[in-house]
Structures are given as structure tokens and as C-alpha cells.
């Protein structure tokens, strides 16, 4: 069992930056693939980024070049650095963990979810 806690959301102006954190406890976090998803009001949940145990990463098209996913296995913590934020990035962001070493992008492939954190980008 893995327990995830999101932190770091908030309000920022367009063009600004935020860093989200995801603290994990429980099972062996460093063997899991960690991901981030987001969901805006009235929209489906969207894949944002994933990182596996070895540090390989994959990004959704809408955030490539602006967001960076990383992890510190010694601290059991994952991060999502978000730069050049746009109003369309406004959403609730969720950190997730999947019990696989493979980079996966489907929300159904993730076993554990954080509580979510609001990110609001003003124009």
C-alpha cells in the first residue's frame, strides 16, 4: 500500500511557475512509476507526465517543454515543476503511483492517488 500527499498548488499569473510535490509513504516507492494527472472543470482527466524508477520520463503534448517531472527516491517524494504557465493549465492536479517499472499514461493503470491540489493560472 502506498499513501500519497499532494502539496504546492496555488494561484499564479500567466507566465509564472509553480512546483508541486508528492510525498509517498508505505510500500517501496522507488520501484513504482509515478505520474501526474489533471482535471479541469467539465473536462476529462488528462495525463500530464510520468517518471519511472530509472528516471525515464514521458510528457503529455500540452505540457512538453514547459513542465518537468522528477523524483527523489531517498526522500520518497516526486515533483512537478511547472513553468510558463497558461490559463488553460488551470485544474486540480493529482499525483499517482503505479506498481510497474513501465512508463504508463492511462489513469486506469495507476493504483494509488493523492488527494489533488488546485492550480489556478490567471490571465
mmCIF file of C-alpha atoms in Angstrom:
data_model
loop_
_atom_site.group_PDB
_atom_site.id
_atom_site.type_symbol
_atom_site.label_atom_id
_atom_site.label_comp_id
_atom_site.label_asym_id
_atom_site.label_seq_id
_atom_site.Cartn_x
_atom_site.Cartn_y
_atom_site.Cartn_z
ATOM 1 C CA UNK A 1 0.000 0.000 0.000
ATOM 2 C CA UNK A 2 1.250 3.479 -0.934
ATOM 3 C CA UNK A 3 -0.158 6.687 0.516
ATOM 4 C CA UNK A 4 0.361 9.897 -1.476
ATOM 5 C CA UNK A 5 0.006 13.500 -0.321
ATOM 6 C CA UNK A 6 -0.062 16.392 -2.820
ATOM 7 C CA UNK A 7 1.231 19.843 -1.937
ATOM 8 C CA UNK A 8 2.319 23.045 -3.640
ATOM 9 C CA UNK A 9 -0.720 24.177 -5.594
ATOM 10 C CA UNK A 10 -1.974 27.742 -5.650
ATOM 11 C CA UNK A 11 -2.720 30.839 -7.699
ATOM 12 C CA UNK A 12 -0.220 32.240 -10.176
ATOM 13 C CA UNK A 13 -0.270 34.678 -13.060
ATOM 14 C CA UNK A 14 0.167 33.527 -16.635
ATOM 15 C CA UNK A 15 3.831 33.050 -17.432
ATOM 16 C CA UNK A 16 4.656 32.186 -13.838
ATOM 17 C CA UNK A 17 5.872 28.982 -12.228
ATOM 18 C CA UNK A 18 4.785 26.556 -9.534
ATOM 19 C CA UNK A 19 6.263 23.363 -8.157
ATOM 20 C CA UNK A 20 4.046 20.553 -6.960
ATOM 21 C CA UNK A 21 5.282 17.913 -4.547
ATOM 22 C CA UNK A 22 4.056 14.425 -3.832
ATOM 23 C CA UNK A 23 5.151 12.753 -0.616
ATOM 24 C CA UNK A 24 4.802 8.972 -0.555
ATOM 25 C CA UNK A 25 4.703 6.586 2.360
ATOM 26 C CA UNK A 26 4.097 2.915 2.701
ATOM 27 C CA UNK A 27 5.439 0.379 0.244
ATOM 28 C CA UNK A 28 8.662 0.571 -1.755
ATOM 29 C CA UNK A 29 8.033 3.811 -3.599
ATOM 30 C CA UNK A 30 11.270 3.806 -5.596
ATOM 31 C CA UNK A 31 10.186 0.783 -7.668
ATOM 32 C CA UNK A 32 6.945 2.440 -8.744
ATOM 33 C CA UNK A 33 6.203 4.606 -11.742
ATOM 34 C CA UNK A 34 4.980 7.999 -10.595
ATOM 35 C CA UNK A 35 2.645 10.155 -12.615
ATOM 36 C CA UNK A 36 0.714 13.396 -12.604
ATOM 37 C CA UNK A 37 -2.770 13.927 -13.984
ATOM 38 C CA UNK A 38 -5.013 16.960 -14.019
ATOM 39 C CA UNK A 39 -8.709 17.617 -14.359
ATOM 40 C CA UNK A 40 -10.295 20.932 -15.234
ATOM 41 C CA UNK A 41 -13.988 21.646 -14.565
ATOM 42 C CA UNK A 42 -16.198 19.969 -17.139
ATOM 43 C CA UNK A 43 -13.279 18.144 -18.755
ATOM 44 C CA UNK A 44 -11.931 14.625 -18.653
ATOM 45 C CA UNK A 45 -8.906 13.746 -16.587
ATOM 46 C CA UNK A 46 -5.729 14.398 -18.591
ATOM 47 C CA UNK A 47 -2.329 12.731 -18.406
ATOM 48 C CA UNK A 48 0.425 15.249 -17.634
ATOM 49 C CA UNK A 49 3.683 13.381 -17.017
ATOM 50 C CA UNK A 50 5.230 10.161 -15.743
ATOM 51 C CA UNK A 51 8.616 9.052 -14.447
ATOM 52 C CA UNK A 52 9.741 5.502 -13.775
ATOM 53 C CA UNK A 53 12.209 4.058 -11.277
ATOM 54 C CA UNK A 54 15.232 4.702 -13.521
ATOM 55 C CA UNK A 55 14.325 8.308 -14.277
ATOM 56 C CA UNK A 56 12.878 7.844 -17.742
ATOM 57 C CA UNK A 57 10.141 10.386 -18.358
ATOM 58 C CA UNK A 58 7.185 10.961 -20.640
ATOM 59 C CA UNK A 59 5.008 14.063 -21.054
ATOM 60 C CA UNK A 60 1.610 14.903 -22.404
ATOM 61 C CA UNK A 61 1.715 17.031 -25.547
ATOM 62 C CA UNK A 62 0.150 20.057 -23.894
ATOM 63 C CA UNK A 63 2.948 20.419 -21.312
ATOM 64 C CA UNK A 64 6.055 19.344 -23.226
ATOM 65 C CA UNK A 65 8.838 21.868 -22.920
ATOM 66 C CA UNK A 66 7.155 23.659 -20.001
ATOM 67 C CA UNK A 67 6.769 21.055 -17.248
ATOM 68 C CA UNK A 68 9.450 18.848 -15.707
ATOM 69 C CA UNK A 69 8.763 15.735 -13.649
ATOM 70 C CA UNK A 70 11.360 14.434 -11.211
ATOM 71 C CA UNK A 71 11.676 12.256 -8.133
ATOM 72 C CA UNK A 72 13.917 11.849 -5.114
ATOM 73 C CA UNK A 73 13.704 8.219 -4.066
ATOM 74 C CA UNK A 74 15.741 8.839 -0.917
ATOM 75 C CA UNK A 75 13.018 11.233 0.234
ATOM 76 C CA UNK A 76 10.116 9.222 -1.214
ATOM 77 C CA UNK A 77 8.998 12.379 -2.966
ATOM 78 C CA UNK A 78 8.059 13.302 -6.505
ATOM 79 C CA UNK A 79 7.887 16.739 -8.071
ATOM 80 C CA UNK A 80 6.278 18.538 -10.977
ATOM 81 C CA UNK A 81 7.952 21.805 -11.919
ATOM 82 C CA UNK A 82 5.569 23.891 -13.995
ATOM 83 C CA UNK A 83 6.954 26.849 -15.937
ATOM 84 C CA UNK A 84 5.431 29.303 -18.402
ATOM 85 C CA UNK A 85 2.002 28.530 -17.010
ATOM 86 C CA UNK A 86 -1.069 29.325 -19.085
ATOM 87 C CA UNK A 87 -4.698 29.862 -18.042
ATOM 88 C CA UNK A 88 -5.555 26.561 -19.715
ATOM 89 C CA UNK A 89 -3.299 24.816 -17.184
ATOM 90 C CA UNK A 90 -5.872 25.629 -14.500
ATOM 91 C CA UNK A 91 -7.038 22.333 -12.989
ATOM 92 C CA UNK A 92 -6.874 20.057 -9.998
ATOM 93 C CA UNK A 93 -3.571 18.192 -10.188
ATOM 94 C CA UNK A 94 -3.206 14.662 -8.843
ATOM 95 C CA UNK A 95 -0.044 12.699 -8.175
ATOM 96 C CA UNK A 96 -0.273 8.974 -8.749
ATOM 97 C CA UNK A 97 1.772 5.820 -8.395
ATOM 98 C CA UNK A 98 1.645 2.612 -10.412
ATOM 99 C CA UNK A 99 3.164 -0.695 -9.295
ATOM 100 C CA UNK A 100 5.103 -1.120 -12.524
ATOM 101 C CA UNK A 101 8.528 -0.142 -13.871
ATOM 102 C CA UNK A 102 6.965 0.776 -17.214
ATOM 103 C CA UNK A 103 6.005 4.338 -18.110
ATOM 104 C CA UNK A 104 2.210 4.291 -18.291
ATOM 105 C CA UNK A 105 -0.184 7.056 -19.304
ATOM 106 C CA UNK A 106 -3.674 5.712 -18.656
ATOM 107 C CA UNK A 107 -5.318 6.741 -15.407
ATOM 108 C CA UNK A 108 -6.689 3.189 -15.050
ATOM 109 C CA UNK A 109 -3.089 1.933 -14.910
ATOM 110 C CA UNK A 110 -2.328 3.785 -11.692
ATOM 111 C CA UNK A 111 -3.021 2.141 -8.352
ATOM 112 C CA UNK A 112 -2.654 4.994 -5.889
ATOM 113 C CA UNK A 113 -3.770 8.621 -5.992
ATOM 114 C CA UNK A 114 -3.063 11.723 -3.940
ATOM 115 C CA UNK A 115 -5.868 13.958 -2.748
ATOM 116 C CA UNK A 116 -5.343 16.516 -5.503
ATOM 117 C CA UNK A 117 -4.318 20.166 -5.390
ATOM 118 C CA UNK A 118 -5.808 23.176 -7.145
ATOM 119 C CA UNK A 119 -3.648 25.126 -9.585
ATOM 120 C CA UNK A 120 -5.174 28.344 -10.885
ATOM 121 C CA UNK A 121 -3.483 30.440 -13.557
ATOM 122 C CA UNK A 122 -4.869 33.927 -14.048
ATOM 123 C CA UNK A 123 -4.602 35.790 -17.342
#
